[in-house]
């Protein structure tokens, strides 16, 4: 399947760039693209759910040339160049996936918390369970909606996000809710890891300082990309919003703020 003739907006490309930064941040912090045990035998199938700009799927396809890697999303990446074992499939992941039962060895998904309503997570996990082979694994990565150790301006942003979640049906506490949902779906050998990544260059450790710089820049890009949305919802002027963003970025270093990421690895029983 090929991507429909869609012209991506300037906003889309800015978001693709931000996703790229977050990808390399998580890959560097985790020292890997995946923590789950992988079947890398010839013919094994890996799915990247909500593939976005496709960078994770591309890197996995290059790393494991005998494995088939499929990226699923409503819109396919603008650039689909890659090895022969990589394919992108247009698919609404909240509907039935175009594959049979027990067909996939590994399913990866990350950073979907703000794109999924609370009621959609249960059916999505059931669809993962359906297409996964017995003994296959899922790996989910999501971060808390709120920033840890926030300053007063960041607290205002977090409160606003919480209200928006209530209005749109998004689960603000998803990183707690997923524990139960994964277990209730039927997965076993559930392993949850938590990873804190600094916001800003306040750590003394040089590697963490670098991670903090990248994380802060990605957060800054997110605030800038969604500027029009924020000023419309808050009734702020552009300069007032810019000032609030400046204060938030300074608070990160002053208050030693950080983002908490959660990773679930779980198996479909044999």
Short mmCIF file of N, CA and C in Angstrom, two decimals, residues 27-189:
data_model
loop_
_atom_site.label_atom_id
_atom_site.label_comp_id
_atom_site.label_asym_id
_atom_site.label_seq_id
_atom_site.Cartn_x
_atom_site.Cartn_y
_atom_site.Cartn_z
N UNK A 27 16.36 6.05 22.56
CA UNK A 27 17.30 5.01 22.12
C UNK A 27 18.61 5.13 22.89
N UNK A 28 19.10 6.35 23.07
CA UNK A 28 20.36 6.57 23.78
C UNK A 28 20.23 6.24 25.26
N UNK A 29 19.12 6.66 25.87
CA UNK A 29 18.93 6.42 27.29
C UNK A 29 18.72 4.94 27.58
N UNK A 30 18.03 4.23 26.67
CA UNK A 30 17.74 2.81 26.86
C UNK A 30 18.86 1.91 26.35
N UNK A 31 19.78 2.50 25.60
CA UNK A 31 20.90 1.75 25.00
C UNK A 31 20.42 0.68 24.03
N UNK A 32 19.24 0.86 23.49
CA UNK A 32 18.67 -0.11 22.55
C UNK A 32 17.37 0.45 22.00
N UNK A 33 16.92 -0.11 20.89
CA UNK A 33 15.61 0.23 20.35
C UNK A 33 14.50 -0.62 20.96
N UNK A 34 14.88 -1.74 21.57
CA UNK A 34 13.88 -2.64 22.17
C UNK A 34 14.52 -3.40 23.32
N UNK A 35 13.74 -3.60 24.36
CA UNK A 35 14.19 -4.37 25.52
C UNK A 35 13.62 -5.79 25.53
N UNK A 36 12.55 -6.02 24.80
CA UNK A 36 11.91 -7.34 24.81
C UNK A 36 12.80 -8.39 24.14
N UNK A 37 12.67 -9.65 24.55
CA UNK A 37 13.36 -10.73 23.83
C UNK A 37 12.82 -10.80 22.40
N UNK A 38 13.70 -10.78 21.43
CA UNK A 38 13.27 -10.73 20.03
C UNK A 38 13.56 -12.04 19.31
N UNK A 39 12.59 -12.45 18.51
CA UNK A 39 12.82 -13.54 17.57
C UNK A 39 13.34 -12.92 16.29
N UNK A 40 14.61 -13.13 16.00
CA UNK A 40 15.22 -12.53 14.81
C UNK A 40 15.47 -13.57 13.72
N UNK A 41 14.80 -14.71 13.82
CA UNK A 41 14.93 -15.73 12.79
C UNK A 41 14.32 -15.25 11.47
N UNK A 42 14.75 -15.82 10.39
CA UNK A 42 14.24 -15.43 9.08
C UNK A 42 12.73 -15.61 9.02
N UNK A 43 12.04 -14.59 8.57
CA UNK A 43 10.59 -14.65 8.45
C UNK A 43 9.83 -14.15 9.65
N UNK A 44 10.52 -13.84 10.75
CA UNK A 44 9.84 -13.26 11.91
C UNK A 44 9.25 -11.90 11.54
N UNK A 45 8.18 -11.51 12.22
CA UNK A 45 7.46 -10.27 11.88
C UNK A 45 7.42 -9.35 13.09
N UNK A 46 7.80 -8.09 12.88
CA UNK A 46 7.76 -7.05 13.91
C UNK A 46 6.81 -5.96 13.43
N UNK A 47 5.97 -5.46 14.34
CA UNK A 47 5.05 -4.38 14.01
C UNK A 47 5.39 -3.15 14.86
N UNK A 48 5.42 -2.00 14.21
CA UNK A 48 5.57 -0.71 14.89
C UNK A 48 4.23 0.01 14.81
N UNK A 49 3.53 0.08 15.94
CA UNK A 49 2.18 0.64 15.99
C UNK A 49 2.25 2.16 16.12
N UNK A 50 1.56 2.88 15.23
CA UNK A 50 1.65 4.33 15.24
C UNK A 50 3.06 4.76 14.86
N UNK A 51 3.50 4.33 13.70
CA UNK A 51 4.92 4.46 13.32
C UNK A 51 5.38 5.89 13.14
N UNK A 52 4.43 6.84 12.91
CA UNK A 52 4.82 8.24 12.79
C UNK A 52 5.73 8.49 11.60
N UNK A 53 6.93 9.00 11.85
CA UNK A 53 7.86 9.25 10.75
C UNK A 53 8.65 8.00 10.36
N UNK A 54 8.41 6.89 11.05
CA UNK A 54 8.95 5.59 10.65
C UNK A 54 10.39 5.32 11.04
N UNK A 55 10.99 6.17 11.87
CA UNK A 55 12.42 6.02 12.16
C UNK A 55 12.71 4.74 12.94
N UNK A 56 11.85 4.38 13.91
CA UNK A 56 12.10 3.16 14.69
C UNK A 56 12.03 1.94 13.78
N UNK A 57 10.99 1.88 12.94
CA UNK A 57 10.82 0.74 12.03
C UNK A 57 11.99 0.64 11.06
N UNK A 58 12.45 1.78 10.56
CA UNK A 58 13.57 1.79 9.62
C UNK A 58 14.84 1.24 10.28
N UNK A 59 15.12 1.68 11.49
CA UNK A 59 16.33 1.22 12.16
C UNK A 59 16.26 -0.27 12.49
N UNK A 60 15.08 -0.75 12.88
CA UNK A 60 14.94 -2.18 13.18
C UNK A 60 15.10 -3.02 11.92
N UNK A 61 14.55 -2.54 10.80
CA UNK A 61 14.67 -3.27 9.54
C UNK A 61 16.14 -3.34 9.10
N UNK A 62 16.88 -2.27 9.30
CA UNK A 62 18.30 -2.28 8.95
C UNK A 62 19.11 -3.18 9.88
N UNK A 63 18.71 -3.20 11.15
CA UNK A 63 19.45 -4.01 12.15
C UNK A 63 19.19 -5.49 11.98
N UNK A 64 17.96 -5.85 11.58
CA UNK A 64 17.58 -7.26 11.45
C UNK A 64 17.08 -7.53 10.03
N UNK A 65 17.97 -7.71 9.06
CA UNK A 65 17.58 -7.81 7.65
C UNK A 65 16.75 -9.04 7.30
N UNK A 66 16.75 -10.07 8.16
CA UNK A 66 15.95 -11.27 7.86
C UNK A 66 14.55 -11.19 8.45
N UNK A 67 14.26 -10.11 9.19
CA UNK A 67 12.96 -9.93 9.84
C UNK A 67 12.10 -8.99 9.01
N UNK A 68 10.81 -9.26 8.93
CA UNK A 68 9.87 -8.37 8.25
C UNK A 68 9.35 -7.34 9.25
N UNK A 69 9.51 -6.06 8.92
CA UNK A 69 9.09 -4.97 9.81
C UNK A 69 7.96 -4.20 9.14
N UNK A 70 6.83 -4.08 9.84
CA UNK A 70 5.67 -3.37 9.33
C UNK A 70 5.38 -2.16 10.22
N UNK A 71 5.25 -0.99 9.61
CA UNK A 71 4.85 0.21 10.34
C UNK A 71 3.40 0.53 10.05
N UNK A 72 2.58 0.61 11.10
CA UNK A 72 1.15 0.89 10.93
C UNK A 72 0.84 2.31 11.38
N UNK A 73 0.05 3.03 10.58
CA UNK A 73 -0.40 4.36 10.98
C UNK A 73 -1.50 4.82 10.02
N UNK A 74 -2.25 5.84 10.45
CA UNK A 74 -3.30 6.37 9.59
C UNK A 74 -2.71 7.03 8.35
N UNK A 75 -1.63 7.79 8.56
CA UNK A 75 -0.88 8.37 7.45
C UNK A 75 0.50 7.77 7.46
N UNK A 76 0.99 7.44 6.29
CA UNK A 76 2.29 6.80 6.19
C UNK A 76 3.40 7.83 6.09
N UNK A 77 4.61 7.47 6.48
CA UNK A 77 5.72 8.43 6.45
C UNK A 77 5.91 9.05 5.06
N UNK A 78 6.32 10.29 5.05
CA UNK A 78 6.53 11.00 3.79
C UNK A 78 7.67 10.36 2.99
N UNK A 79 8.70 9.90 3.70
CA UNK A 79 9.84 9.24 3.08
C UNK A 79 9.81 7.76 3.42
N UNK A 80 9.52 6.92 2.42
CA UNK A 80 9.41 5.49 2.68
C UNK A 80 10.58 4.70 2.10
N UNK A 81 11.69 5.37 1.83
CA UNK A 81 12.88 4.67 1.37
C UNK A 81 13.43 3.80 2.49
N UNK A 82 13.83 2.61 2.14
CA UNK A 82 14.36 1.70 3.16
C UNK A 82 14.64 0.34 2.56
N UNK A 83 15.09 -0.59 3.39
CA UNK A 83 15.40 -1.93 2.90
C UNK A 83 14.15 -2.70 2.49
N UNK A 84 14.36 -3.80 1.79
CA UNK A 84 13.23 -4.57 1.26
C UNK A 84 12.37 -5.20 2.35
N UNK A 85 12.93 -5.39 3.54
CA UNK A 85 12.16 -6.03 4.61
C UNK A 85 11.35 -5.03 5.42
N UNK A 86 11.23 -3.79 4.96
CA UNK A 86 10.45 -2.75 5.63
C UNK A 86 9.26 -2.38 4.77
N UNK A 87 8.08 -2.33 5.42
CA UNK A 87 6.87 -1.93 4.68
C UNK A 87 5.98 -1.12 5.61
N UNK A 88 5.36 -0.09 5.05
CA UNK A 88 4.43 0.73 5.81
C UNK A 88 3.01 0.47 5.31
N UNK A 89 2.09 0.31 6.25
CA UNK A 89 0.72 -0.05 5.92
C UNK A 89 -0.23 0.98 6.51
N UNK A 90 -1.06 1.57 5.66
CA UNK A 90 -2.05 2.53 6.13
C UNK A 90 -3.14 1.79 6.91
N UNK A 91 -3.33 2.18 8.16
CA UNK A 91 -4.23 1.42 9.03
C UNK A 91 -4.60 2.28 10.23
N UNK A 92 -5.89 2.32 10.56
CA UNK A 92 -6.33 2.92 11.81
C UNK A 92 -6.12 1.85 12.88
N UNK A 93 -5.17 2.06 13.78
CA UNK A 93 -4.81 1.01 14.73
C UNK A 93 -5.93 0.73 15.73
N UNK A 94 -6.95 1.58 15.77
CA UNK A 94 -8.09 1.34 16.66
C UNK A 94 -9.17 0.49 16.00
N UNK A 95 -8.90 0.07 14.77
CA UNK A 95 -9.80 -0.85 14.07
C UNK A 95 -9.06 -2.17 13.86
N UNK A 96 -9.73 -3.15 13.26
CA UNK A 96 -9.11 -4.45 13.03
C UNK A 96 -7.90 -4.31 12.13
N UNK A 97 -6.79 -4.93 12.53
CA UNK A 97 -5.56 -4.84 11.74
C UNK A 97 -5.60 -5.81 10.57
N UNK A 98 -4.95 -5.47 9.47
CA UNK A 98 -5.00 -6.31 8.26
C UNK A 98 -4.04 -7.49 8.32
N UNK A 99 -4.24 -8.34 9.31
CA UNK A 99 -3.40 -9.53 9.45
C UNK A 99 -4.17 -10.58 10.24
N UNK A 100 -3.79 -11.82 10.09
CA UNK A 100 -4.51 -12.93 10.69
C UNK A 100 -4.09 -13.12 12.15
N UNK A 101 -4.80 -14.01 12.83
CA UNK A 101 -4.46 -14.35 14.21
C UNK A 101 -3.08 -15.01 14.27
N UNK A 102 -2.40 -14.81 15.40
CA UNK A 102 -1.14 -15.53 15.68
C UNK A 102 -0.12 -15.39 14.55
N UNK A 103 0.05 -14.16 14.05
CA UNK A 103 0.89 -13.96 12.87
C UNK A 103 2.16 -13.15 13.14
N UNK A 104 2.27 -12.55 14.33
CA UNK A 104 3.32 -11.56 14.58
C UNK A 104 4.18 -12.00 15.77
N UNK A 105 5.47 -11.72 15.70
CA UNK A 105 6.40 -12.12 16.77
C UNK A 105 6.63 -11.04 17.82
N UNK A 106 6.55 -9.77 17.42
CA UNK A 106 6.84 -8.68 18.35
C UNK A 106 6.07 -7.43 17.94
N UNK A 107 5.46 -6.76 18.92
CA UNK A 107 4.71 -5.52 18.67
C UNK A 107 5.27 -4.42 19.55
N UNK A 108 5.61 -3.31 18.92
CA UNK A 108 6.20 -2.17 19.62
C UNK A 108 5.29 -0.95 19.47
N UNK A 109 5.13 -0.21 20.56
CA UNK A 109 4.33 1.01 20.49
C UNK A 109 4.85 2.00 21.53
N UNK A 110 4.90 3.26 21.16
CA UNK A 110 5.34 4.28 22.12
C UNK A 110 4.68 5.62 21.82
N UNK A 111 4.63 6.44 22.87
CA UNK A 111 4.19 7.84 22.76
C UNK A 111 2.83 7.98 22.08
N UNK A 112 1.87 7.16 22.52
CA UNK A 112 0.52 7.23 21.97
C UNK A 112 -0.50 7.73 22.99
N UNK A 113 -0.04 8.12 24.16
CA UNK A 113 -0.95 8.44 25.25
C UNK A 113 -1.89 9.60 24.92
N UNK A 114 -1.41 10.59 24.17
CA UNK A 114 -2.26 11.73 23.85
C UNK A 114 -3.06 11.53 22.57
N UNK A 115 -2.82 10.42 21.87
CA UNK A 115 -3.52 10.15 20.62
C UNK A 115 -4.64 9.12 20.80
N UNK A 116 -4.75 8.55 22.00
CA UNK A 116 -5.71 7.49 22.26
C UNK A 116 -6.66 7.90 23.37
N UNK A 117 -7.94 7.64 23.18
CA UNK A 117 -8.90 7.86 24.25
C UNK A 117 -8.81 6.71 25.26
N UNK A 118 -9.25 6.97 26.47
CA UNK A 118 -9.16 5.96 27.52
C UNK A 118 -9.89 4.68 27.13
N UNK A 119 -11.04 4.80 26.47
CA UNK A 119 -11.83 3.62 26.12
C UNK A 119 -11.21 2.82 24.98
N UNK A 120 -10.21 3.37 24.30
CA UNK A 120 -9.62 2.69 23.15
C UNK A 120 -8.47 1.76 23.52
N UNK A 121 -7.92 1.93 24.72
CA UNK A 121 -6.74 1.14 25.08
C UNK A 121 -7.05 -0.35 25.24
N UNK A 122 -8.17 -0.67 25.87
CA UNK A 122 -8.53 -2.08 26.06
C UNK A 122 -8.67 -2.81 24.73
N UNK A 123 -9.50 -2.30 23.79
CA UNK A 123 -9.61 -2.95 22.48
C UNK A 123 -8.29 -3.02 21.72
N UNK A 124 -7.45 -1.99 21.85
CA UNK A 124 -6.16 -2.01 21.16
C UNK A 124 -5.28 -3.14 21.68
N UNK A 125 -5.22 -3.31 22.99
CA UNK A 125 -4.42 -4.39 23.56
C UNK A 125 -4.97 -5.76 23.15
N UNK A 126 -6.29 -5.87 23.05
CA UNK A 126 -6.88 -7.13 22.60
C UNK A 126 -6.51 -7.44 21.15
N UNK A 127 -6.42 -6.40 20.32
CA UNK A 127 -6.02 -6.61 18.93
C UNK A 127 -4.56 -7.04 18.86
N UNK A 128 -3.72 -6.45 19.71
CA UNK A 128 -2.33 -6.89 19.80
C UNK A 128 -2.26 -8.36 20.19
N UNK A 129 -3.06 -8.73 21.17
CA UNK A 129 -3.08 -10.12 21.66
C UNK A 129 -3.53 -11.07 20.55
N UNK A 130 -4.51 -10.62 19.77
CA UNK A 130 -5.04 -11.48 18.70
C UNK A 130 -3.98 -11.81 17.66
N UNK A 131 -3.26 -10.80 17.18
CA UNK A 131 -2.34 -11.04 16.06
C UNK A 131 -0.99 -11.58 16.53
N UNK A 132 -0.71 -11.50 17.82
CA UNK A 132 0.59 -11.96 18.33
C UNK A 132 0.63 -13.48 18.42
N UNK A 133 1.75 -14.05 18.05
CA UNK A 133 1.94 -15.49 18.20
C UNK A 133 2.07 -15.84 19.68
N UNK A 134 1.63 -17.04 20.09
CA UNK A 134 1.92 -17.49 21.45
C UNK A 134 3.43 -17.46 21.69
N UNK A 135 3.83 -16.87 22.81
CA UNK A 135 5.24 -16.70 23.09
C UNK A 135 5.83 -15.40 22.57
N UNK A 136 5.03 -14.63 21.78
CA UNK A 136 5.48 -13.34 21.28
C UNK A 136 5.34 -12.25 22.33
N UNK A 137 5.98 -11.13 22.09
CA UNK A 137 6.04 -10.05 23.10
C UNK A 137 5.49 -8.74 22.56
N UNK A 138 4.97 -7.94 23.49
CA UNK A 138 4.66 -6.54 23.22
C UNK A 138 5.61 -5.68 24.04
N UNK A 139 5.86 -4.48 23.57
CA UNK A 139 6.65 -3.50 24.33
C UNK A 139 5.99 -2.14 24.15
N UNK A 140 5.58 -1.54 25.26
CA UNK A 140 4.90 -0.24 25.25
C UNK A 140 5.73 0.77 26.03
N UNK A 141 5.87 1.98 25.50
CA UNK A 141 6.59 3.04 26.19
C UNK A 141 5.72 4.29 26.22
N UNK A 142 5.44 4.77 27.41
CA UNK A 142 4.67 6.00 27.59
C UNK A 142 5.28 6.79 28.73
N UNK A 143 5.17 8.11 28.66
CA UNK A 143 5.64 8.94 29.76
C UNK A 143 4.47 9.56 30.50
N UNK A 144 4.69 9.91 31.76
CA UNK A 144 3.67 10.61 32.52
C UNK A 144 3.30 11.91 31.81
N UNK A 145 2.02 12.27 31.83
CA UNK A 145 1.59 13.51 31.21
C UNK A 145 2.19 14.73 31.91
N UNK A 146 2.45 14.60 33.19
CA UNK A 146 2.94 15.72 33.97
C UNK A 146 4.45 15.66 34.11
N UNK A 147 5.06 16.81 34.39
CA UNK A 147 6.50 16.88 34.63
C UNK A 147 6.76 16.71 36.12
N UNK A 148 7.79 16.00 36.45
CA UNK A 148 8.15 15.81 37.85
C UNK A 148 9.06 16.95 38.32
N UNK A 149 8.91 17.34 39.58
CA UNK A 149 9.59 18.52 40.14
C UNK A 149 9.30 19.77 39.31
N UNK A 150 8.02 20.08 39.09
CA UNK A 150 7.70 21.24 38.24
C UNK A 150 7.81 22.55 39.02
N UNK A 151 8.11 23.61 38.30
CA UNK A 151 7.98 24.94 38.86
C UNK A 151 6.55 25.42 38.75
N UNK A 152 6.22 26.62 39.25
CA UNK A 152 4.82 27.09 39.25
C UNK A 152 4.22 27.26 37.85
N UNK A 153 5.01 27.71 36.89
CA UNK A 153 4.46 27.89 35.54
C UNK A 153 4.20 26.53 34.90
N UNK A 154 5.13 25.58 35.10
CA UNK A 154 4.91 24.24 34.56
C UNK A 154 3.70 23.58 35.21
N UNK A 155 3.47 23.85 36.49
CA UNK A 155 2.28 23.32 37.16
C UNK A 155 1.01 23.82 36.47
N UNK A 156 1.02 25.07 36.02
CA UNK A 156 -0.14 25.62 35.31
C UNK A 156 -0.35 24.88 33.99
N UNK A 157 0.75 24.61 33.28
CA UNK A 157 0.66 23.84 32.03
C UNK A 157 0.10 22.44 32.32
N UNK A 158 0.60 21.79 33.36
CA UNK A 158 0.16 20.43 33.69
C UNK A 158 -1.32 20.39 34.06
N UNK A 159 -1.78 21.39 34.79
CA UNK A 159 -3.20 21.46 35.16
C UNK A 159 -4.06 21.63 33.92
N UNK A 160 -3.59 22.44 32.99
CA UNK A 160 -4.31 22.64 31.74
C UNK A 160 -4.40 21.33 30.95
N UNK A 161 -3.29 20.61 30.88
CA UNK A 161 -3.27 19.33 30.16
C UNK A 161 -4.25 18.35 30.80
N UNK A 162 -4.29 18.34 32.13
CA UNK A 162 -5.22 17.45 32.83
C UNK A 162 -6.67 17.78 32.48
N UNK A 163 -7.00 19.06 32.41
CA UNK A 163 -8.35 19.47 32.04
C UNK A 163 -8.66 19.08 30.60
N UNK A 164 -7.69 19.24 29.71
CA UNK A 164 -7.89 18.86 28.31
C UNK A 164 -8.13 17.36 28.19
N UNK A 165 -7.42 16.57 28.99
CA UNK A 165 -7.63 15.12 28.98
C UNK A 165 -9.05 14.76 29.38
N UNK A 166 -9.58 15.45 30.40
CA UNK A 166 -10.96 15.19 30.83
C UNK A 166 -11.94 15.50 29.71
N UNK A 167 -11.68 16.60 29.00
CA UNK A 167 -12.60 17.03 27.94
C UNK A 167 -12.56 16.08 26.74
N UNK A 168 -11.41 15.53 26.44
CA UNK A 168 -11.26 14.71 25.24
C UNK A 168 -11.33 13.21 25.49
N UNK A 169 -11.46 12.81 26.77
CA UNK A 169 -11.56 11.39 27.07
C UNK A 169 -10.23 10.67 27.11
N UNK A 170 -9.14 11.41 27.22
CA UNK A 170 -7.81 10.83 27.31
C UNK A 170 -7.50 10.52 28.77
N UNK A 171 -6.81 9.42 29.02
CA UNK A 171 -6.51 8.98 30.38
C UNK A 171 -5.25 9.69 30.88
N UNK A 172 -5.42 10.68 31.74
CA UNK A 172 -4.29 11.43 32.31
C UNK A 172 -3.40 10.53 33.16
N UNK A 173 -3.99 9.49 33.75
CA UNK A 173 -3.25 8.55 34.60
C UNK A 173 -2.91 7.25 33.86
N UNK A 174 -2.73 7.34 32.56
CA UNK A 174 -2.53 6.14 31.75
C UNK A 174 -1.38 5.27 32.24
N UNK A 175 -0.31 5.88 32.71
CA UNK A 175 0.86 5.10 33.10
C UNK A 175 0.59 4.24 34.32
N UNK A 176 -0.48 4.54 35.06
CA UNK A 176 -0.94 3.65 36.13
C UNK A 176 -1.97 2.65 35.60
N UNK A 177 -2.84 3.11 34.72
CA UNK A 177 -3.93 2.27 34.21
C UNK A 177 -3.43 1.10 33.38
N UNK A 178 -2.34 1.29 32.64
CA UNK A 178 -1.87 0.25 31.74
C UNK A 178 -1.44 -1.02 32.47
N UNK A 179 -1.00 -0.89 33.71
CA UNK A 179 -0.61 -2.08 34.47
C UNK A 179 -1.74 -3.10 34.49
N UNK A 180 -2.93 -2.63 34.85
CA UNK A 180 -4.09 -3.51 34.95
C UNK A 180 -4.57 -3.96 33.58
N UNK A 181 -4.59 -3.05 32.61
CA UNK A 181 -5.09 -3.37 31.28
C UNK A 181 -4.26 -4.47 30.61
N UNK A 182 -2.95 -4.38 30.73
CA UNK A 182 -2.08 -5.39 30.12
C UNK A 182 -2.34 -6.76 30.74
N UNK A 183 -2.48 -6.79 32.06
CA UNK A 183 -2.72 -8.06 32.75
C UNK A 183 -4.10 -8.62 32.40
N UNK A 184 -5.13 -7.76 32.39
CA UNK A 184 -6.49 -8.21 32.11
C UNK A 184 -6.63 -8.72 30.67
N UNK A 185 -5.82 -8.22 29.76
CA UNK A 185 -5.88 -8.68 28.38
C UNK A 185 -5.43 -10.13 28.25
N UNK A 186 -4.61 -10.59 29.19
CA UNK A 186 -4.17 -11.99 29.18
C UNK A 186 -2.68 -12.17 29.06
N UNK A 187 -1.93 -11.08 28.95
CA UNK A 187 -0.48 -11.20 28.85
C UNK A 187 0.11 -11.67 30.18
N UNK A 188 1.24 -12.38 30.08
CA UNK A 188 1.95 -12.79 31.29
C UNK A 188 3.40 -12.33 31.21
N UNK A 189 4.19 -12.73 32.20
CA UNK A 189 5.59 -12.30 32.30
C UNK A 189 5.71 -10.79 32.10
#
